Coordinates of C-alpha atoms and ligand atoms in Angstrom, one line a residue:
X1 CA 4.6 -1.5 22.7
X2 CA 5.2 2.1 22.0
X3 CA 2.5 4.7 22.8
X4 CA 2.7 8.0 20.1
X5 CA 1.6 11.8 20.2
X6 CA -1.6 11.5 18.5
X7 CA -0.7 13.4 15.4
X8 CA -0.4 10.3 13.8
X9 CA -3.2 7.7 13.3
X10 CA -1.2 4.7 15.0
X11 CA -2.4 5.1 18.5
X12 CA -0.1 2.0 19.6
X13 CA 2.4 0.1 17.5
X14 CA 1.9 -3.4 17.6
X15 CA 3.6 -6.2 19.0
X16 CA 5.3 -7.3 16.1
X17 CA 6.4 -10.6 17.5
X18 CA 2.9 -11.6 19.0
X19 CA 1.7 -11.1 15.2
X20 CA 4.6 -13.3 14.0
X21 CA 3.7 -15.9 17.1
X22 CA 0.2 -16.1 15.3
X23 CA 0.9 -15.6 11.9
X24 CA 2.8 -18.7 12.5
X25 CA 0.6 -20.8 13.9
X26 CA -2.2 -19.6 11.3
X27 CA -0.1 -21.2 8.1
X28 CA 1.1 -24.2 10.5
X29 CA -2.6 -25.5 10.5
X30 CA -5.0 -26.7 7.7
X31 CA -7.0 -23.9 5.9
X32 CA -10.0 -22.5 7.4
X33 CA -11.9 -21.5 4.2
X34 CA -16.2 -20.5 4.2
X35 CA -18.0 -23.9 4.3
X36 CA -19.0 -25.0 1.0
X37 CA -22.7 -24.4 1.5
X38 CA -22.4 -21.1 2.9
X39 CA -19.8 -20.2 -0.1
X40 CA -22.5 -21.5 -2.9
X41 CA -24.8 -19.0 -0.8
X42 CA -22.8 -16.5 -0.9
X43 CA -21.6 -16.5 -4.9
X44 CA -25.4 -16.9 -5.4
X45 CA -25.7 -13.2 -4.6
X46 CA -23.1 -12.2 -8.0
X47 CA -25.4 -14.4 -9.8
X48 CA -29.2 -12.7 -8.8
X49 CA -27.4 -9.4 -7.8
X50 CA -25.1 -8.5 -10.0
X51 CA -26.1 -8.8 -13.6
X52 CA -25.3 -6.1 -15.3
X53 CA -21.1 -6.1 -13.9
X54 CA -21.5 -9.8 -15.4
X55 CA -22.8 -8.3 -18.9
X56 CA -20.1 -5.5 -18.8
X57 CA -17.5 -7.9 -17.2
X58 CA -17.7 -10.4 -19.8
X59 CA -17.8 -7.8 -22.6
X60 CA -14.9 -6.7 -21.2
X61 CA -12.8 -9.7 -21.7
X62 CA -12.5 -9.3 -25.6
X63 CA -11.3 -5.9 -25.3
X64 CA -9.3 -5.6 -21.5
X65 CA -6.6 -8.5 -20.9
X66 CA -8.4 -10.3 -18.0
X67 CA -11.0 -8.1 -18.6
X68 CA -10.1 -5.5 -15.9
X69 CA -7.5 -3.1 -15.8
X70 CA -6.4 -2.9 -12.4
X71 CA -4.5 -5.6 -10.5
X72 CA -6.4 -4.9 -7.4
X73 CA -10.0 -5.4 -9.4
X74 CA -11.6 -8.3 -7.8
X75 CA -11.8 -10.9 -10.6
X76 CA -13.4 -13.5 -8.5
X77 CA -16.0 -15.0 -9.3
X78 CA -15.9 -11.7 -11.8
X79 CA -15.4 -8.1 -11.7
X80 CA -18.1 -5.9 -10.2
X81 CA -18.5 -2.6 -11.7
X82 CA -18.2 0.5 -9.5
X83 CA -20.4 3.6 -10.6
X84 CA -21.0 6.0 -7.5
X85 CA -19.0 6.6 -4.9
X86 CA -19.0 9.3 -1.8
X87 CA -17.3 9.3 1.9
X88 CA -17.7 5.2 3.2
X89 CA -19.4 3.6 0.8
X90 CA -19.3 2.6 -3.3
X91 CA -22.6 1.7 -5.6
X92 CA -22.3 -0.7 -8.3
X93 CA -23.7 -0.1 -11.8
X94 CA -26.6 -3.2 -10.2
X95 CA -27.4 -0.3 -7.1
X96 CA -25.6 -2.2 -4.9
X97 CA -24.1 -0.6 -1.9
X98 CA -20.7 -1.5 -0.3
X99 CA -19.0 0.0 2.8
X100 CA -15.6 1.2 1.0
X101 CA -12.4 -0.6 3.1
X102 CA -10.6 -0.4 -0.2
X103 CA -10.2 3.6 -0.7
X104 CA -9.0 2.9 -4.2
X105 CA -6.1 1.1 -3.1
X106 CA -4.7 3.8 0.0
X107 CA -5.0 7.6 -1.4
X108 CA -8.2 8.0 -0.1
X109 CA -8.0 9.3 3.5
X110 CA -10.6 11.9 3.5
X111 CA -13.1 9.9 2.6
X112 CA -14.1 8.9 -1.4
X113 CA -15.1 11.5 -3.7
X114 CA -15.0 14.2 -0.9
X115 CA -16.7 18.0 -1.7
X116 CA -14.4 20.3 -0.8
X117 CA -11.6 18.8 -2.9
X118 CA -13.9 18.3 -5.8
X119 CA -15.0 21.5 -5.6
X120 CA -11.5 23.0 -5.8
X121 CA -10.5 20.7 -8.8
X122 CA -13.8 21.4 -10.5
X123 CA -13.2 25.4 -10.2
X124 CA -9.5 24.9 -11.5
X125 CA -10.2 23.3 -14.7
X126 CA -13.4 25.6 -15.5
X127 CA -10.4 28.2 -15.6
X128 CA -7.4 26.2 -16.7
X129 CA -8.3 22.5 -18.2
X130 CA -6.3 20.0 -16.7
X131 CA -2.8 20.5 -18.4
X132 CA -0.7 23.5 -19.9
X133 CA 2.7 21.9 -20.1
X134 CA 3.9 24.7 -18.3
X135 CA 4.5 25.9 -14.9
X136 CA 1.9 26.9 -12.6
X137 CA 1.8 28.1 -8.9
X138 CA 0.6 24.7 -7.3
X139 CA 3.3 23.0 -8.2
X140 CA 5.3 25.4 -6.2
X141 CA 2.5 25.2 -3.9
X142 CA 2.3 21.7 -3.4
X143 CA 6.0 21.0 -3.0
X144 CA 6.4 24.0 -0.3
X145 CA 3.5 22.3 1.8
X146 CA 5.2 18.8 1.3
X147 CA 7.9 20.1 2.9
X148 CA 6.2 21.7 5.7
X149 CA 5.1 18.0 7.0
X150 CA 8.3 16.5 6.1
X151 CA 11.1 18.6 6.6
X152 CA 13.8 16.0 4.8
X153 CA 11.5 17.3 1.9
X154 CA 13.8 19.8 0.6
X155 CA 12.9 19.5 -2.7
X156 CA 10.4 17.9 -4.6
X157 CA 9.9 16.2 -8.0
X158 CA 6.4 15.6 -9.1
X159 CA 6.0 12.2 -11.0
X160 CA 3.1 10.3 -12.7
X161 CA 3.0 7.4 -10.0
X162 CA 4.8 5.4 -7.3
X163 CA 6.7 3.3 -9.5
X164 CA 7.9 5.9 -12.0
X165 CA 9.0 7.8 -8.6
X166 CA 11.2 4.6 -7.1
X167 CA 12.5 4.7 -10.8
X168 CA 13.6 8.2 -10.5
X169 CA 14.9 7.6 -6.7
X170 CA 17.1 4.4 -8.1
X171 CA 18.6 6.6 -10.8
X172 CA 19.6 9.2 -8.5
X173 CA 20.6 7.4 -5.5
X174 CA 23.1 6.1 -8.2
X175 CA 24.4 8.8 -9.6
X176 CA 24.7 10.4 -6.8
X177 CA 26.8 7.7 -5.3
X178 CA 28.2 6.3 -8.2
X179 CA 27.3 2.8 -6.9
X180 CA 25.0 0.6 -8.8
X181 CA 23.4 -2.2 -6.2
X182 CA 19.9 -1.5 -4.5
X183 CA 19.0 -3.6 -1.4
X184 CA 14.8 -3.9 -0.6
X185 CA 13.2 -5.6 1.7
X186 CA 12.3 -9.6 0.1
X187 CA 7.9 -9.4 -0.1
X188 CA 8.0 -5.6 -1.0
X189 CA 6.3 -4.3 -3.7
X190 CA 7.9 -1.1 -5.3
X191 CA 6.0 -0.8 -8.3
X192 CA 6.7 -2.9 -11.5
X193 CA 10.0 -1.0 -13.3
X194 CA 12.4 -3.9 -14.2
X195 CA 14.5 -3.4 -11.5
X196 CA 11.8 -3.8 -8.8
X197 CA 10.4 -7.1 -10.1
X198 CA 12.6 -8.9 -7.6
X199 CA 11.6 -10.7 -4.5
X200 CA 7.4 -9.4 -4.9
X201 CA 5.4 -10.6 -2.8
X202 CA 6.9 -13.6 -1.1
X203 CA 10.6 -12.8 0.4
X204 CA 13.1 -14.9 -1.5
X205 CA 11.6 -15.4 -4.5
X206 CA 14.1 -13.2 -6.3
X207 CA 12.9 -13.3 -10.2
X208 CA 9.6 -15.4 -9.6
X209 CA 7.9 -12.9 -11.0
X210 CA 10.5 -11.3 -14.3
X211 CA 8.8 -12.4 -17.0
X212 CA 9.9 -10.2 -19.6
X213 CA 12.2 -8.5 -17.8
X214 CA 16.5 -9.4 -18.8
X215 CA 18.5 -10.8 -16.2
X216 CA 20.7 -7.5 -16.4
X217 CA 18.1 -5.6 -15.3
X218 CA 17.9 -7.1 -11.7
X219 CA 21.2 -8.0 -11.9
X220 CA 21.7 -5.1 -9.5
X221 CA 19.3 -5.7 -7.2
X222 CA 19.3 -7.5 -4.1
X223 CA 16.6 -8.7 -1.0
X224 CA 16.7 -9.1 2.5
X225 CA 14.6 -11.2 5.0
X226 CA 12.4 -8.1 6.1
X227 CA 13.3 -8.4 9.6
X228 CA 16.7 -10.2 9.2
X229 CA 18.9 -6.6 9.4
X230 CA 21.9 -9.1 9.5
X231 CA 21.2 -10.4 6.4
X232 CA 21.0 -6.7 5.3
X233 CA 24.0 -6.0 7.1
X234 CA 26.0 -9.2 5.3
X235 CA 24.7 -8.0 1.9
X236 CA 26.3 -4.3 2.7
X237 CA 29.6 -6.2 3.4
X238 CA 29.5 -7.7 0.5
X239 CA 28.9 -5.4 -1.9
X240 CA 31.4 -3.1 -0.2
X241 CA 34.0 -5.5 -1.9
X242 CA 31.7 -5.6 -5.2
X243 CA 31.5 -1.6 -6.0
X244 CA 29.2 -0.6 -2.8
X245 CA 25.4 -0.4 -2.8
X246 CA 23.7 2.8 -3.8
X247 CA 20.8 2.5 -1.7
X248 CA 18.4 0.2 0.3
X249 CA 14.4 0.9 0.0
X250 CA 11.9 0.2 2.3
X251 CA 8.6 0.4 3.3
X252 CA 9.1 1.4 7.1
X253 CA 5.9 -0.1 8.3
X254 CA 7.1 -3.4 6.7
X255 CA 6.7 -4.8 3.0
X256 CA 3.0 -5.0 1.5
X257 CA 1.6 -2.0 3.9
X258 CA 2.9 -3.9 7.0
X259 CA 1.5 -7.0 5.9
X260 CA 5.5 -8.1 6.9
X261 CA 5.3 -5.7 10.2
X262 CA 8.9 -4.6 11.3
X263 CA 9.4 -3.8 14.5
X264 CA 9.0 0.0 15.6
X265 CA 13.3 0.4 15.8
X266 CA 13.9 -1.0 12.7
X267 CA 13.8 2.2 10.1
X268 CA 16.6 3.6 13.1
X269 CA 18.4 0.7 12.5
X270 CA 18.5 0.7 9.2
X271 CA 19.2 4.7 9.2
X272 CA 22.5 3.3 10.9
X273 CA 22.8 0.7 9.1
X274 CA 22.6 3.1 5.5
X275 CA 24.9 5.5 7.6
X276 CA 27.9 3.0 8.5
X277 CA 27.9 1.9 4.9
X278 CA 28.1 5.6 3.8
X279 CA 24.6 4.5 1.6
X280 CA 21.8 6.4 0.7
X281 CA 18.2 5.5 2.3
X282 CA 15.4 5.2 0.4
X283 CA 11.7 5.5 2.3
X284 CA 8.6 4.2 0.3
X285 CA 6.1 6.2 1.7
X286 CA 3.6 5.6 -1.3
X287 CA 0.7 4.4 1.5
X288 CA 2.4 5.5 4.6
X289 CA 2.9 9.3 3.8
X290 CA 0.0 11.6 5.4
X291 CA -2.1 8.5 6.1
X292 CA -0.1 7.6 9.2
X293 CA 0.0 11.9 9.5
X294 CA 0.5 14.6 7.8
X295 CA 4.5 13.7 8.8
X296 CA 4.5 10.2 7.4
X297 CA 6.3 7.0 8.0
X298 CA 9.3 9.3 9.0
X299 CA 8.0 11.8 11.4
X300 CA 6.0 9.0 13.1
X301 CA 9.6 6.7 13.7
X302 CA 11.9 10.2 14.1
X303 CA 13.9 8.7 10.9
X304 CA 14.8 11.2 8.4
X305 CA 15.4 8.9 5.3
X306 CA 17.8 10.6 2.2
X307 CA 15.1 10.0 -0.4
X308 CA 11.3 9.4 0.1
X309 CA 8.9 8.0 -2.7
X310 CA 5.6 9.4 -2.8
X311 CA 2.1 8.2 -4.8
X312 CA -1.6 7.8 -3.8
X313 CA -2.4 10.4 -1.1
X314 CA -0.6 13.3 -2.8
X315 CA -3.2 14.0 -5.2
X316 CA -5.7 12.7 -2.9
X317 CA -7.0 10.1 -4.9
X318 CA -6.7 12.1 -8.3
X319 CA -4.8 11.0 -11.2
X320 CA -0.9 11.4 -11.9
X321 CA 0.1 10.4 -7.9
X322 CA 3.6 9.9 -7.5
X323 CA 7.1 12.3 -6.5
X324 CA 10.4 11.8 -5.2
X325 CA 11.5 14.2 -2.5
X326 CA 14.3 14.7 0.0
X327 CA 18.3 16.1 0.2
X328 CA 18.1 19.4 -2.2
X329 CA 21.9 17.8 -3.4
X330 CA 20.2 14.7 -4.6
X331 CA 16.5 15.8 -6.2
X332 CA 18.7 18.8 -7.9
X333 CA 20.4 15.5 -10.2
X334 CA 16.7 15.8 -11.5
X335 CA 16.4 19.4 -13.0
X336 CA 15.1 19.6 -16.3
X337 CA 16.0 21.5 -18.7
X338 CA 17.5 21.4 -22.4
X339 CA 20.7 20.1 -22.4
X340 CA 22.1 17.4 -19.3
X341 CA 25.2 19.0 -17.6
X342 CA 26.7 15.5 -16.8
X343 CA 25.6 14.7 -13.5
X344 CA 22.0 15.0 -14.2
X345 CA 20.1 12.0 -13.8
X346 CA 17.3 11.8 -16.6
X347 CA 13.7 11.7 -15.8
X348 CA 10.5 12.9 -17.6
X349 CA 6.4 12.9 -18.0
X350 CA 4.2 14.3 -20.3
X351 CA 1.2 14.7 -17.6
X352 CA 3.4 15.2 -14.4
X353 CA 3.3 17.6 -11.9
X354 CA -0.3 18.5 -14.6
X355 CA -1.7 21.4 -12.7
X356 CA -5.1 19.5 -11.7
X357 CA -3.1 16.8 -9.7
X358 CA -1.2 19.7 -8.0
X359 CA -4.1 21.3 -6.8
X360 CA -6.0 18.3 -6.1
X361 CA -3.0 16.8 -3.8
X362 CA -2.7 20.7 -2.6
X363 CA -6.2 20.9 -0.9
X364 CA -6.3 17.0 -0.2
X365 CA -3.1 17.7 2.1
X366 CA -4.3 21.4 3.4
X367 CA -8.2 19.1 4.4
X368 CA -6.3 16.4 5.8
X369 CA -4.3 18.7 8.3
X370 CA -7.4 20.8 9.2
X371 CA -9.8 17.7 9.6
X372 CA -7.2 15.7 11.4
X373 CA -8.2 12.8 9.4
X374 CA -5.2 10.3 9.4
X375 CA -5.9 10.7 13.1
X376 CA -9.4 10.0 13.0
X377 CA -9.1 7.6 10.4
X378 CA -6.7 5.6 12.3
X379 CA -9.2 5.7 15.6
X380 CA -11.5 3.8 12.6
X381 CA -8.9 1.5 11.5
X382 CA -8.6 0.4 16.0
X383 CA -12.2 -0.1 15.9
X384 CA -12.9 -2.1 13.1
X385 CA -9.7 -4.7 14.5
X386 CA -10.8 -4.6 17.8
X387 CA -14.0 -5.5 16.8
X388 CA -12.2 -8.6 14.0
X389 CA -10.4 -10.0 17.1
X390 CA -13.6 -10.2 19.5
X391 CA -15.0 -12.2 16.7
X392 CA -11.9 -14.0 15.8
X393 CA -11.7 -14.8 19.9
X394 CA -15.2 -15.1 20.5
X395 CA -15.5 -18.0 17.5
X396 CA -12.6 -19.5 18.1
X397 CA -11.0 -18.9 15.4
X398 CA -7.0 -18.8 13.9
X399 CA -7.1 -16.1 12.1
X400 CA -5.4 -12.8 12.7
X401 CA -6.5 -9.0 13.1
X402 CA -4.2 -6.1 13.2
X403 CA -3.3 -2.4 12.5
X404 CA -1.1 0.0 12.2
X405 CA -3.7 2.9 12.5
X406 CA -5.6 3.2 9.6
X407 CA -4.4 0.0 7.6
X408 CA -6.0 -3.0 8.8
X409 CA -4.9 -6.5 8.4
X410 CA -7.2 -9.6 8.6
X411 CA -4.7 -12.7 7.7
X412 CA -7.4 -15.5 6.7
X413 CA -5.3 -17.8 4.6
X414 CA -2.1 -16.5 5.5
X415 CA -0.8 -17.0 2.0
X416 CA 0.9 -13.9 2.4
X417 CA 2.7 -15.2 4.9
X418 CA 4.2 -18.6 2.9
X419 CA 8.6 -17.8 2.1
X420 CA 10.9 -20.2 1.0
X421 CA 12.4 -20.5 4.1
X422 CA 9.9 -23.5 3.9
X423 CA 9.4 -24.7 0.1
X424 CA 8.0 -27.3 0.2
X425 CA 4.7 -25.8 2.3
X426 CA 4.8 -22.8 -0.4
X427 CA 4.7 -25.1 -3.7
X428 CA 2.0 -26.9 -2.1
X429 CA 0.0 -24.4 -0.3
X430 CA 0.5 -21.5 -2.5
X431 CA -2.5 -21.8 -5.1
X432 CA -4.8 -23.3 -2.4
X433 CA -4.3 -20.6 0.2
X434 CA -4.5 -17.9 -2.4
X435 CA -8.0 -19.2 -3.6
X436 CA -8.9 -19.1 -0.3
X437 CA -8.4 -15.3 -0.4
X438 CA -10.0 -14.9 -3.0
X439 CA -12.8 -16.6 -1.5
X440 CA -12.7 -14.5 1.8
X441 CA -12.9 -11.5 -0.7
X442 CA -15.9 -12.5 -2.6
X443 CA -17.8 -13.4 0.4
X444 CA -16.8 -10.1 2.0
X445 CA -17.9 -8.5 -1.2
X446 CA -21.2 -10.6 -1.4
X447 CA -22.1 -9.1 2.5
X448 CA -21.1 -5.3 1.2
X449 CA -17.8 -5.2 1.9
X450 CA -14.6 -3.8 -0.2
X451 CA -11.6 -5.1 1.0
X452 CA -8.2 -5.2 -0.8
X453 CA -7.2 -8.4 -1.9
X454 CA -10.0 -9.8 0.7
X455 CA -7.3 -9.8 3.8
X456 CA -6.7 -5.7 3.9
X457 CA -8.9 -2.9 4.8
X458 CA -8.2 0.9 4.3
X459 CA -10.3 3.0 6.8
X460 CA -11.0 6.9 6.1
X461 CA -12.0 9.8 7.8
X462 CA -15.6 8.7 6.7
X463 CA -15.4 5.6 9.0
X464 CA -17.9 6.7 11.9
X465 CA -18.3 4.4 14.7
X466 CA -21.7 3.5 13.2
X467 CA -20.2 2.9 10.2
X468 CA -17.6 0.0 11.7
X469 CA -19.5 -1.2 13.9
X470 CA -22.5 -1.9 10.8
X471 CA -19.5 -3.3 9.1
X472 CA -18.3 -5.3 11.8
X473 CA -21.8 -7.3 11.9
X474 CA -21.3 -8.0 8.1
X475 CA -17.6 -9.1 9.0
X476 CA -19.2 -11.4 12.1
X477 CA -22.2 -12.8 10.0
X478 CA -19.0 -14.1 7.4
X479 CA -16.3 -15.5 9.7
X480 CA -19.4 -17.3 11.5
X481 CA -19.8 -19.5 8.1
X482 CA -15.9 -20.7 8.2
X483 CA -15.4 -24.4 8.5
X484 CA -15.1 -25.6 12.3
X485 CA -16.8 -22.7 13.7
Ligands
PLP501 C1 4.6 0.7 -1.3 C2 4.3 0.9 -2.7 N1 5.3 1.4 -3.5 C3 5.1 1.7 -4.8 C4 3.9 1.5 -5.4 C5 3.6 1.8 -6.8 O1 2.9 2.9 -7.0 P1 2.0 3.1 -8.3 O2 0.9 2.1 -8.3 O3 1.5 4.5 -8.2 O4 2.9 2.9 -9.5 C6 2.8 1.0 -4.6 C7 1.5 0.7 -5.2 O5 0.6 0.1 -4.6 C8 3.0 0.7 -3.2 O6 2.1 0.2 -2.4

C-alpha cells in the first residue's frame, strides 16, 4: 500500500492484488442478483413514479436510435429524464430526486451545475456568444494554467472531446516517430475512432466490437493483458522486427477508470518499458486529470508521460471537452495554419478550443485548485466504500467495494471482470451477468441513486458526509434485498 501527499484525492492506493483475490472469487460463484420479489418492487417505482420519462422515453424511440443519445443513459427498464440538477443531487422531469454518483460521466468534480462557474460562462457569452472562430485570450489562458499543474504540458491543443484528442495523439505519436503500431491496454476504452475499437471492454476481444470499422484500420493496433507488462514487453519485441511501435496508451489507474486496477508501479514501468523501445507514451487522462488533483494521473505516480489526452474535467462539465498536450516537439506537428509544411500532422474542429469551453474549463480548473476539491472529493469517494464494504461484510456478501479516491467501484456481477482467458464462462455468463447490472442499476436508480453503469460511482466536492452517509442507507436498504442475504 502506498500512502500520498494529500494533494491528490487517493488517500491510499489500493491493494491491487486483494481486489484481484476477490474479483476472482466474485465471477467464480453463481450470481447474486436482487430477489425477484424485491426487483418487481423495485421496477414498480418507474411504473407509479416515473410517467412522464416513460411518455418522453417512448416518444423518443421514433426519433433517437434506442431512444437515448448517450451510451451511458440508463435504458433499463427505460430512460429517465433529467431536468434540474445542482451540487449532489439531479431532479427528473416526474420531481424525483436522485443523489448524483454519476457526475455526467467524470467532468464533474465541483459539484453539478456549480455557481461560480455558471456565472463566469453566463457573463462571457452576454459579451461574446459562445464562438468567434477566432482566437481569444482563454485559450491562451487555459493552456498556460494546464501547464502549471502538469509541467509535461508544454503545449496544448484544444479538441472537441476525448476520442477526437487520442485521434490527434495516434497521428502524432506517428509522425513523429515514423512508426505506425499502437499498443493499449485489452478492456480500455479510448473513445470510438476506428482505430480504438480494439479490445473494448473485455481484454482480448480484439475486434468484438468493429462493426463497421475495415480490418485496415486496426490493423495497426495491438492489446495487452492490462497487467501482463510481459506481454507488453513481447509485443514491443515484436514489432521492433515489424517497423517499431509508435506508442502504447493507457489509462494509468487501469482500463475502464480502474475498473482493471494496475498496480501503483506500473505507469514507471511502462515509462521504462516506452523508454527502452525508444517509443512514445501515451497517458489517457480523460477521467484521471484534476480529478485525482490538479497534477493528474502523472503527478500523483511521478510519471511524466510524452503525450497526455484530456476530456471531461477541462471544461468542467461544459461542452467541447477534449486536448492533447505534452513535448512542445510533438504538439508543434499540430499547428494549424494554411498550407502543411510536410511534417504536420492534420487535425481540425469547427467548435474547438470555442471560447465558452475555454473559459468554462479555465475557472473550473482555477475553483478546483482553490476549493481543493479532488481532495475533498476523494475523502467522499473513501466514505461512501467504506461504508459499501461494512455492508458488503456485515451481510455477508461477495461483492466488491473499492476506490481510487474519488472513483468508486462496487463490482456486483462482475461482468466486467469476464476475459477470454476463460471462454467458455464469458459466452455463457456474459448476457446474464450484464443484465444483472443493469438490474443493480435500476434498483439503485429506483432508491435515488445515479450510478454509472449501476457498478461505478463518481463522488464530487458536493459529497458531504451527510450526504454519503444518506446515500449509504439507500445503498444498504438495496444490497439487503440480494438473493441469500
Ligand atoms: C479513458 C477515456 N478515454 C477516452 C474517452 C472518450 O472521451 P469522449 O467521450 O470525450 O470522446 C473516455 C470517455 O469516457 C474515457 O473514459
Amino acid at each position: 500500500m502506498q500512502e500520498n501527499k494529500q494533494q491528490y484525492g487517493i488517500s491510499q492506493y489500493p491493494d491491487v492484488d486483494l481486489i484481484y483475490q476477490k474479483l476472482d472469487a466474485l465471477i467464480s460463484q453463481p450470481m447474486r442478483p436482487i430477489r425477484r420479489e424485491k426487483l418487481q418492487d423495485m421496477l414498480a417505482y418507474f411504473d407509479h413514479q416515473c410517467n412522464k420519462s416513460r411518455e418522453l422515453s417512448d416518444e423518443a424511440k421514433t426519433y433517437i436510435p434506442g431512444g437515448v443519445q448517450h451510451n451511458l443513459a440508463f435504458n433499463y427498464p427505460f430512460p429517465i429524464a433529467i431536468e434540474k440538477a445542482d451540487g449532489a443531487y439531479m431532479w427528473d422531469v416526474d420531481g424525483n430526486r436522485y443523489f448524483d454518483f454519476l457526475q455526467a460521466g467524470g467532468p464533474i468534480v465541483l459539484g453539478s451545475n456549480y455557481q461560480p462557474v455558471r456565472e463566469k460562462v453566463i457573463d462571457f457569452v452576454n459579451q461574446c456568444g459562445p464562438v468567434t472562430g477566432l482566437f481569444h485570450e482563454y485559450e491562451l489562458k487555459l493552456a498556460k494554467l494546464i501547464h502549471h499543474y502538469m509541467p509535461s504540458i508544454e503545449m496544448f491543443r484544444m479538441l472537441g472531446t476525448g476520442t477526437e484528442s487520442v485521434m490527434a495523439a495516434i497521428r502524432a505519436a506517428r509522425t513523429y516517430t515514423g512508426k505506425k503500431k499502437v499498443i493499449k491496454a485489452g478492456g480500455a476504452y479510448h473513445g470510438w475512432s476506428d482505430s480504438m475499437v480494439y479490445g473494448l471492454h473485455i481484454p482480448g476481444t480484439r475486434r468484438f466490437e468493429s462493426k463497421g470499422i475495415p480490418r485496415r484500420a486496426t490493423a495497426n493496433t495491438q492489446e495487452f493483458y492490462p497487467t501482463d507488462l510481459r506481454m507488453l514487453e513481447r509485443k514491443l519485441i515484436m514489432n521492433r522486427l515489424r517497423g517499431g511501435t509508435a506508442a502504447v496508451i493507457v489509462e494509468p489507474v487501469g482500463p475502464e477508470s480502474g475498473t482493471r486496477p494496475v498496480p501503483f508501479d506500473y505507469n514507471r514501468k511502462v515509462r521504462e518499458l516506452c523508454d527502452e523501445f525508444g517509443v512514445l507514451l501515451i497517458f489517457d487522462e480523460v477521467v484521471m486529470g484534476f480529478r485525482l488533483g490538479m497534477g493528474g494521473a502523472q503527478g500523483y505516480f511521478g510519471v511524466k508521460p510524452d503525450l497526455t489526452i484530456f476530456g471531461k474535467c477541462v471544461t468542467g462539465g461544459y461542452p467541447m471537452a477534449g486536448g492533447v498536450g505534452g513535448c512542445a516537439e510533438i504538439i508543434q506537428r499540430f499547428a494549424p495554419g494554411i498550407g502543411g509544411t510536410g511534417e504536420r500532422a492534420y487535425i481540425g474542429g469547427t467548435l474547438s478550443a470555442n471560447p465558452l469551453s475555454c473559459v468554462a474549463g479555465y475557472h473550473a480548473l482555477l475553483e478546483m485548485e482553490r476549493t481543493n476539491a479532488p481532495v475533498i472529493a476523494g475523502r467522499a469517494g473513501d466514505r461512501l466504500t467504506r461504508g459499501l464494504q461494512a455492508i458488503i461484510d456485515k451481510l455477508g456478501l461477495p461483492f466488491v467495494a473499492y476506490n481510487q479516491g474519488s472513483i468508486c467501484h462496487l463490482e456486483t456481477s462482475g461482468v466486467m471482470l469476464l476475459d477470454l482467458k476463460r471462454p467458455i464462462k464469458l459466452l455463457k455468463e456474459l448476457k446474464p451477468r450484464k443484465h444483472m447490472m443493469e438490474e443493480m442499476g435500476a434498483a439503485y436508480m429506483a432508491h435515488g441513486l445515479i450510478t454509472l453503469a449501476g457498478s461505478r460511482m463518481y463522488t464530487s466536492m458536493a459529497d458531504t458526509d451527510d450526504v454519503i452517509d444518506e446515500a449509504l442507507e439507500r445503498f444498504e436498504a438495496v444490497l439487503e434485498c440480494v438473493e441469500g442475504v
